[in-house]
Amino acid sequence: MGEVADGLQILDFPKSKWVVFDVHGSAPTAMPEAWKHIFSKWVPTSGYELAGIPAIEAYIDPDPYHIDALNQIWLAII
């Protein structure tokens, strides 16, 4: 593995299956709405359980505040 830049760190996650939600819209509005949907609708009806591994919020768009930004929420499932 290459060198890690100052101020960054490597995090290792256990091998797992992940569900990835694309979240469209300005992050301050879209991300909380996505979390609400995930836990009120998706988790109870998906047939999956959360694996107990920390979730990942991936801010894909260079400007996550842009009205058309694409970001993601990753949840480890079993």
Coordinates of N, CA and C in Angstrom, one line a residue:
M1 N 0.9 -1.2 0.0 CA 0.0 0.0 0.0 C 0.9 1.2 0.0
G2 N 0.5 2.3 -0.7 CA 1.3 3.5 -0.8 C 1.3 4.3 0.4
E3 N 2.0 5.4 0.4 CA 2.1 6.3 1.5 C 0.7 7.1 1.7
V4 N 0.4 7.4 2.9 CA -0.8 8.2 3.2 C -0.4 9.6 3.5
A5 N -1.1 10.5 2.8 CA -0.8 11.9 3.0 C -1.0 12.4 4.4
D6 N -0.3 13.4 4.9 CA -0.5 13.9 6.2 C -2.0 14.3 6.4
G7 N -2.5 14.0 7.6 CA -3.9 14.4 7.9 C -4.9 13.3 7.5
L8 N -4.4 12.3 6.7 CA -5.3 11.2 6.3 C -5.0 9.9 7.0
Q9 N -5.9 9.0 7.0 CA -5.6 7.7 7.6 C -6.3 6.6 6.9
I10 N -5.8 5.4 7.0 CA -6.4 4.3 6.3 C -7.3 3.6 7.4
L11 N -8.6 3.3 6.9 CA -9.5 2.6 7.8 C -9.8 1.2 7.1
D12 N -9.7 0.2 7.9 CA -10.0 -1.2 7.4 C -11.4 -1.6 7.9
F13 N -12.2 -2.0 7.0 CA -13.5 -2.5 7.4 C -13.6 -4.0 7.1
P14 N -14.2 -4.8 8.0 CA -14.4 -6.2 7.8 C -15.1 -6.5 6.5
K15 N -14.8 -7.6 5.9 CA -15.4 -8.0 4.6 C -16.9 -8.1 4.9
S16 N -17.7 -7.5 4.0 CA -19.2 -7.4 4.2 C -19.8 -7.2 2.9
K17 N -21.1 -7.4 2.9 CA -22.0 -7.0 1.7 C -22.5 -5.6 2.0
W18 N -22.5 -4.7 1.0 CA -22.9 -3.4 1.2 C -24.1 -3.0 0.3
V19 N -25.0 -2.2 0.8 CA -26.0 -1.6 0.0 C -25.6 -0.1 -0.2
V20 N -25.7 0.4 -1.4 CA -25.3 1.7 -1.7 C -26.5 2.5 -2.2
F21 N -26.8 3.6 -1.5 CA -27.9 4.5 -1.9 C -27.3 5.7 -2.6
D22 N -27.7 6.0 -3.8 CA -27.3 7.2 -4.5 C -28.3 8.3 -3.9
V23 N -27.7 9.4 -3.5 CA -28.4 10.5 -3.0 C -28.2 11.8 -3.9
H24 N -29.3 12.2 -4.5 CA -29.2 13.4 -5.4 C -29.8 14.6 -4.7
G25 N -29.0 15.7 -4.9 CA -29.4 17.0 -4.3 C -28.4 17.6 -3.3
S26 N -28.7 18.8 -2.9 CA -27.8 19.4 -2.0 C -27.6 18.6 -0.7
A27 N -26.4 18.3 -0.3 CA -26.2 17.5 0.9 C -26.9 17.9 2.1
P28 N -26.9 19.1 2.5 CA -27.5 19.5 3.8 C -29.0 19.1 3.9
T29 N -29.7 19.1 2.7 CA -31.1 18.7 2.6 C -31.3 17.2 2.3
A30 N -30.6 16.8 1.2 CA -30.8 15.5 0.7 C -30.3 14.3 1.6
M31 N -29.1 14.5 2.2 CA -28.6 13.4 3.1 C -29.5 13.1 4.3
P32 N -30.0 14.1 5.0 CA -30.9 13.8 6.1 C -32.2 13.1 5.6
E33 N -32.7 13.6 4.5 CA -33.9 13.0 3.9 C -33.6 11.5 3.5
A34 N -32.5 11.3 3.0 CA -32.1 9.9 2.6 C -32.0 9.0 3.8
W35 N -31.3 9.5 4.9 CA -31.2 8.7 6.1 C -32.6 8.4 6.7
K36 N -33.5 9.3 6.7 CA -34.9 9.1 7.2 C -35.6 8.1 6.4
H37 N -35.5 8.1 5.0 CA -36.1 7.1 4.2 C -35.5 5.7 4.4
I38 N -34.2 5.7 4.5 CA -33.5 4.4 4.7 C -34.0 3.7 6.0
F39 N -34.1 4.4 7.1 CA -34.4 3.8 8.4 C -35.9 3.7 8.6
S40 N -36.7 4.5 7.9 CA -38.2 4.4 8.1 C -38.8 3.5 7.1
K41 N -38.2 3.3 5.9 CA -38.8 2.5 4.8 C -38.0 1.3 4.4
W42 N -36.7 1.6 4.1 CA -35.9 0.5 3.5 C -35.6 -0.6 4.5
V43 N -34.9 -0.2 5.6 CA -34.5 -1.2 6.6 C -35.6 -2.1 7.0
P44 N -36.8 -1.6 7.4 CA -37.8 -2.5 7.9 C -38.4 -3.4 6.9
T45 N -38.3 -3.1 5.6 CA -38.9 -3.9 4.6 C -37.9 -4.7 3.7
S46 N -36.6 -4.5 3.9 CA -35.6 -5.0 2.9 C -35.4 -6.5 3.1
G47 N -35.6 -7.0 4.3 CA -35.2 -8.4 4.5 C -33.8 -8.5 5.0
Y48 N -33.0 -7.4 5.0 CA -31.7 -7.4 5.5 C -31.6 -6.9 6.9
E49 N -30.5 -7.2 7.6 CA -30.2 -6.6 8.9 C -28.9 -5.8 8.7
L50 N -28.7 -4.7 9.5 CA -27.5 -4.0 9.5 C -26.4 -4.8 10.1
A51 N -25.2 -4.7 9.6 CA -24.1 -5.6 10.0 C -23.3 -5.0 11.3
G52 N -23.7 -3.8 11.7 CA -23.0 -3.3 12.9 C -21.7 -2.7 12.5
I53 N -21.4 -2.5 11.3 CA -20.2 -1.8 10.8 C -20.6 -0.3 10.5
P54 N -19.7 0.6 10.9 CA -20.0 2.0 10.6 C -20.4 2.3 9.2
A55 N -21.5 3.1 9.0 CA -21.9 3.5 7.7 C -20.9 4.5 7.1
I56 N -21.0 4.6 5.8 CA -20.1 5.5 5.0 C -20.9 6.5 4.3
E57 N -20.7 7.8 4.4 CA -21.2 8.8 3.6 C -20.1 9.2 2.6
A58 N -20.4 9.0 1.3 CA -19.4 9.4 0.3 C -19.9 10.6 -0.4
Y59 N -19.1 11.6 -0.4 CA -19.5 12.9 -1.0 C -18.8 12.9 -2.4
I60 N -19.5 12.4 -3.4 CA -18.9 12.1 -4.7 C -18.7 13.4 -5.5
D61 N -19.7 14.3 -5.4 CA -19.7 15.5 -6.2 C -18.6 16.5 -5.6
P62 N -17.8 17.1 -6.5 CA -16.9 18.1 -5.9 C -17.5 19.2 -5.1
D63 N -18.8 19.5 -5.4 CA -19.6 20.5 -4.6 C -20.8 19.8 -4.1
P64 N -20.7 19.2 -2.9 CA -21.9 18.5 -2.3 C -23.1 19.4 -2.0
Y65 N -22.9 20.7 -2.1 CA -24.0 21.6 -1.8 C -24.7 22.0 -3.0
H66 N -24.2 21.6 -4.2 CA -24.9 21.9 -5.5 C -26.3 21.2 -5.5
I67 N -27.2 21.9 -6.1 CA -28.6 21.4 -6.2 C -28.7 20.0 -6.8
D68 N -27.8 19.7 -7.8 CA -27.8 18.4 -8.5 C -26.7 17.5 -8.0
A69 N -26.1 17.7 -6.9 CA -25.0 16.9 -6.4 C -25.4 15.4 -6.3
L70 N -24.4 14.6 -6.5 CA -24.5 13.1 -6.3 C -23.6 12.7 -5.1
N71 N -24.2 12.2 -4.1 CA -23.5 11.6 -3.0 C -24.0 10.2 -2.7
Q72 N -23.4 9.5 -1.8 CA -23.9 8.2 -1.5 C -23.9 7.9 0.0
I73 N -24.7 6.9 0.4 CA -24.7 6.3 1.7 C -24.5 4.8 1.5
W74 N -23.5 4.3 2.2 CA -23.1 2.9 2.2 C -23.5 2.3 3.5
L75 N -24.2 1.2 3.5 CA -24.6 0.5 4.7 C -24.2 -1.0 4.6
A76 N -23.4 -1.5 5.6 CA -23.1 -2.9 5.6 C -24.3 -3.7 6.0
I77 N -24.6 -4.8 5.3 CA -25.8 -5.6 5.6 C -25.5 -7.1 5.7
I78 N -26.3 -7.8 6.4 CA -26.2 -9.3 6.4 C -27.6 -9.9 6.1

